[in-house]
PDB file of C-alpha atoms in Angstrom:
ATOM      1  CA  MET A   1      11.881   4.718  90.983  1.00 38.00           C
ATOM      2  CA  SER A   2       9.323   6.817  88.741  1.00 45.00           C
ATOM      3  CA  SER A   3       7.151   6.075  92.266  1.00 69.00           C
ATOM      4  CA  GLU A   4       9.846   8.351  94.417  1.00 78.00           C
ATOM      5  CA  ARG A   5       8.145  11.097  96.635  1.00 83.00           C
ATOM      6  CA  LEU A   6      10.468  13.313  97.435  1.00 86.00           C
ATOM      7  CA  MET A   7       7.846  16.561  99.470  1.00 90.00           C
ATOM      8  CA  ARG A   8       9.891  18.839 101.287  1.00 90.00           C
ATOM      9  CA  ILE A   9       9.723  19.816 104.437  1.00 90.00           C
ATOM     10  CA  HIS A  10       7.569  23.218 106.306  1.00 87.00           C
ATOM     11  CA  SER A  11       5.525  22.662 103.029  1.00 92.00           C
ATOM     12  CA  PRO A  12       2.489  23.307 102.728  1.00 92.00           C
ATOM     13  CA  GLU A  13       1.009  19.567 101.807  1.00 90.00           C
ATOM     14  CA  PHE A  14       3.669  18.713 104.996  1.00 91.00           C
ATOM     15  CA  GLN A  15       1.957  20.929 107.029  1.00 92.00           C
ATOM     16  CA  ALA A  16      -1.680  18.543 105.661  1.00 93.00           C
ATOM     17  CA  MET A  17       0.760  15.026 105.811  1.00 91.00           C
ATOM     18  CA  ALA A  18       1.487  16.083 109.228  1.00 93.00           C
ATOM     19  CA  ASP A  19      -1.699  17.203 110.838  1.00 95.00           C
ATOM     20  CA  ARG A  20      -2.868  13.807 109.932  1.00 95.00           C
ATOM     21  CA  VAL A  21      -0.312  11.638 111.005  1.00 95.00           C
ATOM     22  CA  LEU A  22      -1.219  14.202 114.755  1.00 96.00           C
ATOM     23  CA  ARG A  23      -5.152  12.236 113.382  1.00 97.00           C
ATOM     24  CA  ALA A  24      -3.889   9.142 113.256  1.00 97.00           C
ATOM     25  CA  THR A  25      -2.548   8.975 116.069  1.00 97.00           C
ATOM     26  CA  GLU A  26      -5.989   9.171 117.874  1.00 98.00           C
ATOM     27  CA  LEU A  27      -7.333   7.170 116.806  1.00 98.00           C
ATOM     28  CA  THR A  28      -5.190   4.588 117.000  1.00 98.00           C
ATOM     29  CA  SER A  29      -5.056   5.181 120.372  1.00 97.00           C
ATOM     30  CA  ARG A  30      -7.720   5.073 120.582  1.00 98.00           C
ATOM     31  CA  LEU A  31      -8.293   1.549 119.003  1.00 98.00           C
ATOM     32  CA  ASN A  32      -5.025  -0.130 121.375  1.00 98.00           C
ATOM     33  CA  VAL A  33      -7.182   0.336 124.033  1.00 97.00           C
ATOM     34  CA  LEU A  34     -10.676  -1.366 123.426  1.00 97.00           C
ATOM     35  CA  PRO A  35     -11.330  -4.571 125.047  1.00 96.00           C
ATOM     36  CA  PHE A  36     -10.148  -7.043 122.127  1.00 92.00           C
ATOM     37  CA  GLU A  37     -14.070  -8.223 122.450  1.00 95.00           C
ATOM     38  CA  ASP A  38     -15.015  -4.623 121.446  1.00 97.00           C
ATOM     39  CA  GLU A  39     -15.505  -4.837 117.181  1.00 95.00           C
ATOM     40  CA  ALA A  40     -18.149  -2.772 116.431  1.00 97.00           C
ATOM     41  CA  GLY A  41     -15.402  -0.061 118.246  1.00 97.00           C
ATOM     42  CA  LYS A  42     -12.400  -1.403 116.423  1.00 97.00           C
ATOM     43  CA  ALA A  43     -15.320  -1.733 113.414  1.00 97.00           C
ATOM     44  CA  ALA A  44     -15.884   2.284 113.742  1.00 98.00           C
ATOM     45  CA  LEU A  45     -12.063   2.964 114.528  1.00 98.00           C
ATOM     46  CA  PHE A  46     -10.531   1.618 111.203  1.00 98.00           C
ATOM     47  CA  ALA A  47     -13.168   2.970 109.245  1.00 98.00           C
ATOM     48  CA  GLN A  48     -11.973   6.400 110.525  1.00 98.00           C
ATOM     49  CA  ILE A  49      -8.666   5.037 109.898  1.00 98.00           C
ATOM     50  CA  LEU A  50      -8.041   4.119 107.336  1.00 98.00           C
ATOM     51  CA  GLY A  51     -10.980   6.197 105.334  1.00 97.00           C
ATOM     52  CA  ARG A  52     -13.508   3.383 104.414  1.00 97.00           C
ATOM     53  CA  PRO A  53     -14.186  -0.448 106.203  1.00 97.00           C
ATOM     54  CA  LEU A  54     -12.251  -3.040 106.655  1.00 97.00           C
ATOM     55  CA  PRO A  55     -12.886  -5.339 103.599  1.00 96.00           C
ATOM     56  CA  PRO A  56     -15.129  -8.330 104.151  1.00 89.00           C
ATOM     57  CA  ARG A  57     -12.242 -11.531 105.761  1.00 96.00           C
ATOM     58  CA  THR A  58      -9.491  -9.075 106.690  1.00 97.00           C
ATOM     59  CA  THR A  59      -8.628  -9.367 110.337  1.00 97.00           C
ATOM     60  CA  VAL A  60      -6.141  -6.344 111.857  1.00 97.00           C
ATOM     61  CA  HIS A  61      -4.962  -7.486 115.917  1.00 97.00           C
ATOM     62  CA  PRO A  62      -4.035  -4.488 118.083  1.00 97.00           C
ATOM     63  CA  PRO A  63      -2.629  -3.202 119.258  1.00 98.00           C
ATOM     64  CA  PHE A  64      -1.636  -1.304 115.495  1.00 98.00           C
ATOM     65  CA  PHE A  65       0.396   2.056 114.070  1.00 98.00           C
ATOM     66  CA  THR A  66       0.573   3.795 111.765  1.00 98.00           C
ATOM     67  CA  ASP A  67       0.817   7.444 110.540  1.00 95.00           C
ATOM     68  CA  HIS A  68      -1.288   8.067 108.003  1.00 94.00           C
ATOM     69  CA  GLY A  69      -3.968   5.318 107.422  1.00 97.00           C
ATOM     70  CA  LEU A  70      -5.482   6.412 104.400  1.00 97.00           C
ATOM     71  CA  HIS A  71      -2.687   5.698 102.218  1.00 97.00           C
ATOM     72  CA  LEU A  72      -3.258   2.112 103.268  1.00 98.00           C
ATOM     73  CA  ASP A  73      -5.293  -0.473 101.414  1.00 98.00           C
ATOM     74  CA  LEU A  74      -5.882  -3.556 102.489  1.00 98.00           C
ATOM     75  CA  ALA A  75      -7.414  -6.809 100.426  1.00 98.00           C
ATOM     76  CA  GLU A  76      -9.902  -9.544 101.706  1.00 97.00           C
ATOM     77  CA  ARG A  77      -8.377 -12.131 103.005  1.00 98.00           C
ATOM     78  CA  VAL A  78      -5.848 -10.054 104.508  1.00 98.00           C
ATOM     79  CA  PHE A  79      -4.266 -10.857 108.032  1.00 98.00           C
ATOM     80  CA  ILE A  80      -2.149  -8.928 110.092  1.00 98.00           C
ATOM     81  CA  ASN A  81      -0.753  -9.744 113.601  1.00 98.00           C
ATOM     82  CA  GLN A  82      -0.434  -7.634 116.666  1.00 98.00           C
ATOM     83  CA  ASN A  83       1.912  -5.584 117.380  1.00 98.00           C
ATOM     84  CA  CYS A  84       2.529  -4.236 113.317  1.00 98.00           C
ATOM     85  CA  THR A  85       3.010  -0.852 112.203  1.00 98.00           C
ATOM     86  CA  PHE A  86       2.701   0.941 108.862  1.00 98.00           C
ATOM     87  CA  LEU A  87       3.909   4.425 107.479  1.00 97.00           C
ATOM     88  CA  ASP A  88       2.004   4.518 104.814  1.00 97.00           C
ATOM     89  CA  TYR A  89       2.949   8.156 103.628  1.00 92.00           C
ATOM     90  CA  ALA A  90       3.937   6.721 100.209  1.00 95.00           C
ATOM     91  CA  GLY A  91       1.525   3.774  99.918  1.00 97.00           C
ATOM     92  CA  ILE A  92       0.749   0.641 100.975  1.00 98.00           C
ATOM     93  CA  ARG A  93      -1.228  -2.272  99.371  1.00 98.00           C
ATOM     94  CA  LEU A  94      -1.442  -5.674 100.756  1.00 98.00           C
ATOM     95  CA  ASP A  95      -3.007  -8.054  98.283  1.00 98.00           C
ATOM     96  CA  GLU A  96      -5.347 -10.728  99.246  1.00 98.00           C
ATOM     97  CA  ARG A  97      -4.211 -13.407 101.633  1.00 98.00           C
ATOM     98  CA  VAL A  98      -1.601 -11.823 102.774  1.00 98.00           C
ATOM     99  CA  MET A  99      -0.472 -12.440 106.435  1.00 98.00           C
ATOM    100  CA  VAL A 100       1.474 -10.207 108.034  1.00 98.00           C
ATOM    101  CA  GLY A 101       3.321 -11.279 111.288  1.00 98.00           C
ATOM    102  CA  PRO A 102       3.747  -9.523 114.491  1.00 98.00           C
ATOM    103  CA  LYS A 103       5.683  -7.301 115.137  1.00 98.00           C
ATOM    104  CA  ALA A 104       6.314  -6.427 110.829  1.00 98.00           C
ATOM    105  CA  THR A 105       6.871  -3.182 110.561  1.00 98.00           C
ATOM    106  CA  PHE A 106       6.323  -0.269 107.127  1.00 98.00           C
ATOM    107  CA  ILE A 107       7.405   1.969 106.644  1.00 98.00           C
ATOM    108  CA  THR A 108       7.280   3.843 102.841  1.00 97.00           C
ATOM    109  CA  SER A 109       9.210   7.126 104.130  1.00 94.00           C
ATOM    110  CA  GLY A 110      12.798   8.283 105.037  1.00 92.00           C
ATOM    111  CA  HIS A 111      15.655  10.819 104.152  1.00 91.00           C
ATOM    112  CA  PRO A 112      17.765  11.669 101.700  1.00 90.00           C
ATOM    113  CA  VAL A 113      21.380  10.922 102.610  1.00 86.00           C
ATOM    114  CA  ASP A 114      23.340  13.845 101.372  1.00 88.00           C
ATOM    115  CA  PRO A 115      23.309  16.273 105.288  1.00 86.00           C
ATOM    116  CA  GLU A 116      21.903  19.271 103.496  1.00 88.00           C
ATOM    117  CA  GLU A 117      19.561  17.730 101.799  1.00 90.00           C
ATOM    118  CA  ARG A 118      18.313  15.512 104.712  1.00 88.00           C
ATOM    119  CA  ARG A 119      16.617  18.382 107.831  1.00 88.00           C
ATOM    120  CA  HIS A 120      14.641  19.727 104.203  1.00 92.00           C
ATOM    121  CA  TYR A 121      13.039  16.768 102.077  1.00 91.00           C
ATOM    122  CA  LEU A 122      11.527  14.027 103.308  1.00 91.00           C
ATOM    123  CA  THR A 123      11.520  10.715 100.661  1.00 93.00           C
ATOM    124  CA  GLY A 124       8.729   8.100 100.535  1.00 94.00           C
ATOM    125  CA  GLY A 125       8.318   5.589  97.724  1.00 97.00           C
ATOM    126  CA  PRO A 126       5.247   3.080  97.788  1.00 98.00           C
ATOM    127  CA  ILE A 127       5.106  -0.584  98.819  1.00 98.00           C
ATOM    128  CA  HIS A 128       3.462  -3.305  97.359  1.00 98.00           C
ATOM    129  CA  VAL A 129       2.665  -7.231  99.591  1.00 98.00           C
ATOM    130  CA  GLN A 130       1.210  -9.156  96.646  1.00 98.00           C
ATOM    131  CA  GLU A 131      -1.174 -12.839  96.938  1.00 98.00           C
ATOM    132  CA  ASN A 132      -0.416 -15.164  99.650  1.00 98.00           C
ATOM    133  CA  VAL A 133       2.324 -14.042 101.163  1.00 98.00           C
ATOM    134  CA  TRP A 134       4.079 -14.531 104.514  1.00 98.00           C
ATOM    135  CA  ILE A 135       5.589 -11.975 106.732  1.00 98.00           C
ATOM    136  CA  GLY A 136       7.424 -13.019 109.138  1.00 98.00           C
ATOM    137  CA  ALA A 137       7.308 -11.469 112.760  1.00 98.00           C
ATOM    138  CA  GLY A 138       9.737  -9.067 113.707  1.00 98.00           C
ATOM    139  CA  ALA A 139      10.465  -8.796 109.616  1.00 97.00           C
ATOM    140  CA  THR A 140      11.292  -4.416 108.260  1.00 97.00           C
ATOM    141  CA  ILE A 141       9.910  -4.358 104.575  1.00 98.00           C
ATOM    142  CA  LEU A 142      11.416  -0.592 104.047  1.00 97.00           C
ATOM    143  CA  PRO A 143      10.246   1.540 100.946  1.00 97.00           C
ATOM    144  CA  GLY A 144       9.697   1.142  97.182  1.00 97.00           C
ATOM    145  CA  VAL A 145       9.271  -2.913  98.018  1.00 97.00           C
ATOM    146  CA  THR A 146       7.477  -4.631  95.689  1.00 98.00           C
ATOM    147  CA  ILE A 147       7.682  -8.748  96.868  1.00 98.00           C
ATOM    148  CA  GLY A 148       5.634 -11.135  94.300  1.00 98.00           C
ATOM    149  CA  ARG A 149       3.769 -13.947  94.803  1.00 98.00           C
ATOM    150  CA  ASP A 150       4.360 -16.353  96.742  1.00 98.00           C
ATOM    151  CA  ALA A 151       7.025 -15.335  98.488  1.00 98.00           C
ATOM    152  CA  VAL A 152       8.256 -16.247 102.384  1.00 98.00           C
ATOM    153  CA  ILE A 153       9.560 -13.358 104.365  1.00 98.00           C
ATOM    154  CA  ALA A 154      11.723 -15.141 107.331  1.00 97.00           C
ATOM    155  CA  ALA A 155      10.984 -13.334 110.360  1.00 96.00           C
ATOM    156  CA  GLY A 156      13.740 -10.286 110.910  1.00 96.00           C
ATOM    157  CA  ALA A 157      14.404 -10.587 108.210  1.00 95.00           C
ATOM    158  CA  VAL A 158      15.176  -6.257 106.102  1.00 94.00           C
ATOM    159  CA  VAL A 159      13.743  -5.603 102.968  1.00 96.00           C
ATOM    160  CA  ALA A 160      15.372  -3.580 101.330  1.00 94.00           C
ATOM    161  CA  GLU A 161      15.135  -4.747  97.544  1.00 95.00           C
ATOM    162  CA  ASP A 162      12.115  -6.339  95.673  1.00 97.00           C
ATOM    163  CA  VAL A 163      11.894  -9.865  96.198  1.00 98.00           C
ATOM    164  CA  PRO A 164      10.899 -12.680  93.569  1.00 98.00           C
ATOM    165  CA  ALA A 165       7.727 -14.614  93.475  1.00 98.00           C
ATOM    166  CA  ALA A 166       7.621 -17.806  94.841  1.00 98.00           C
ATOM    167  CA  SER A 167      11.096 -17.239  97.006  1.00 97.00           C
ATOM    168  CA  LEU A 168      11.942 -17.156 100.314  1.00 97.00           C
ATOM    169  CA  VAL A 169      13.938 -14.171 102.219  1.00 95.00           C
ATOM    170  CA  THR A 170      16.280 -14.211 104.854  1.00 93.00           C
ATOM    171  CA  GLY A 171      18.406 -11.999 106.569  1.00 87.00           C
ATOM    172  CA  PRO A 172      18.974  -9.338 108.807  1.00 81.00           C
ATOM    173  CA  LYS A 173      19.716  -7.051 104.889  1.00 66.00           C
ATOM    174  CA  ALA A 174      17.023  -9.711 103.120  1.00 65.00           C
ATOM    175  CA  THR A 175      18.458 -11.584 100.104  1.00 71.00           C
ATOM    176  CA  VAL A 176      16.843 -14.250  97.930  1.00 80.00           C
ATOM    177  CA  SER A 177      17.948 -17.539  99.635  1.00 77.00           C
ATOM    178  CA  ARG A 178      15.406 -19.363  97.157  1.00 76.00           C
ATOM    179  CA  ARG A 179      12.507 -19.508  94.603  1.00 79.00           C
ATOM    180  CA  TRP A 180      10.930 -22.039  93.675  1.00 72.00           C
TER     181      TRP A 180
END
């Protein structure tokens, strides 16, 4: 995949990422203890976490977790339920009207399979969730995946490959069950 990233661990780029992870962790830990009704406090912290305010009519219910935040791109009318995790090192884009169930996890980074390379490199691929997708509770979306418009990802599914538009994806290793 041409958009796949490879970063050497113990490099200046890796150190900068590690510094941002510490900052994002600090900000999300503050966000996750605010009273639910503190809209102004949540908005201020989301602006720091994402590097910009949440878009209009976008809802994110804490607790919320991200390791970077600055590479998480949320469109208008996105809904993210509680306890979701976004490891956005390589970039995550959620288009308009995406709904994310509780405890969903988006992971854009990993390590090479080769044991000799595993401790020396971080790999990654962006995730793109197109318009009007529904992601069920506890689903896991892995690096480099694009989910097509109007698709539904069932609760608990593990999505390791691109998903066609208007399809239902189920199972612990997600497969396309049907298209419409």
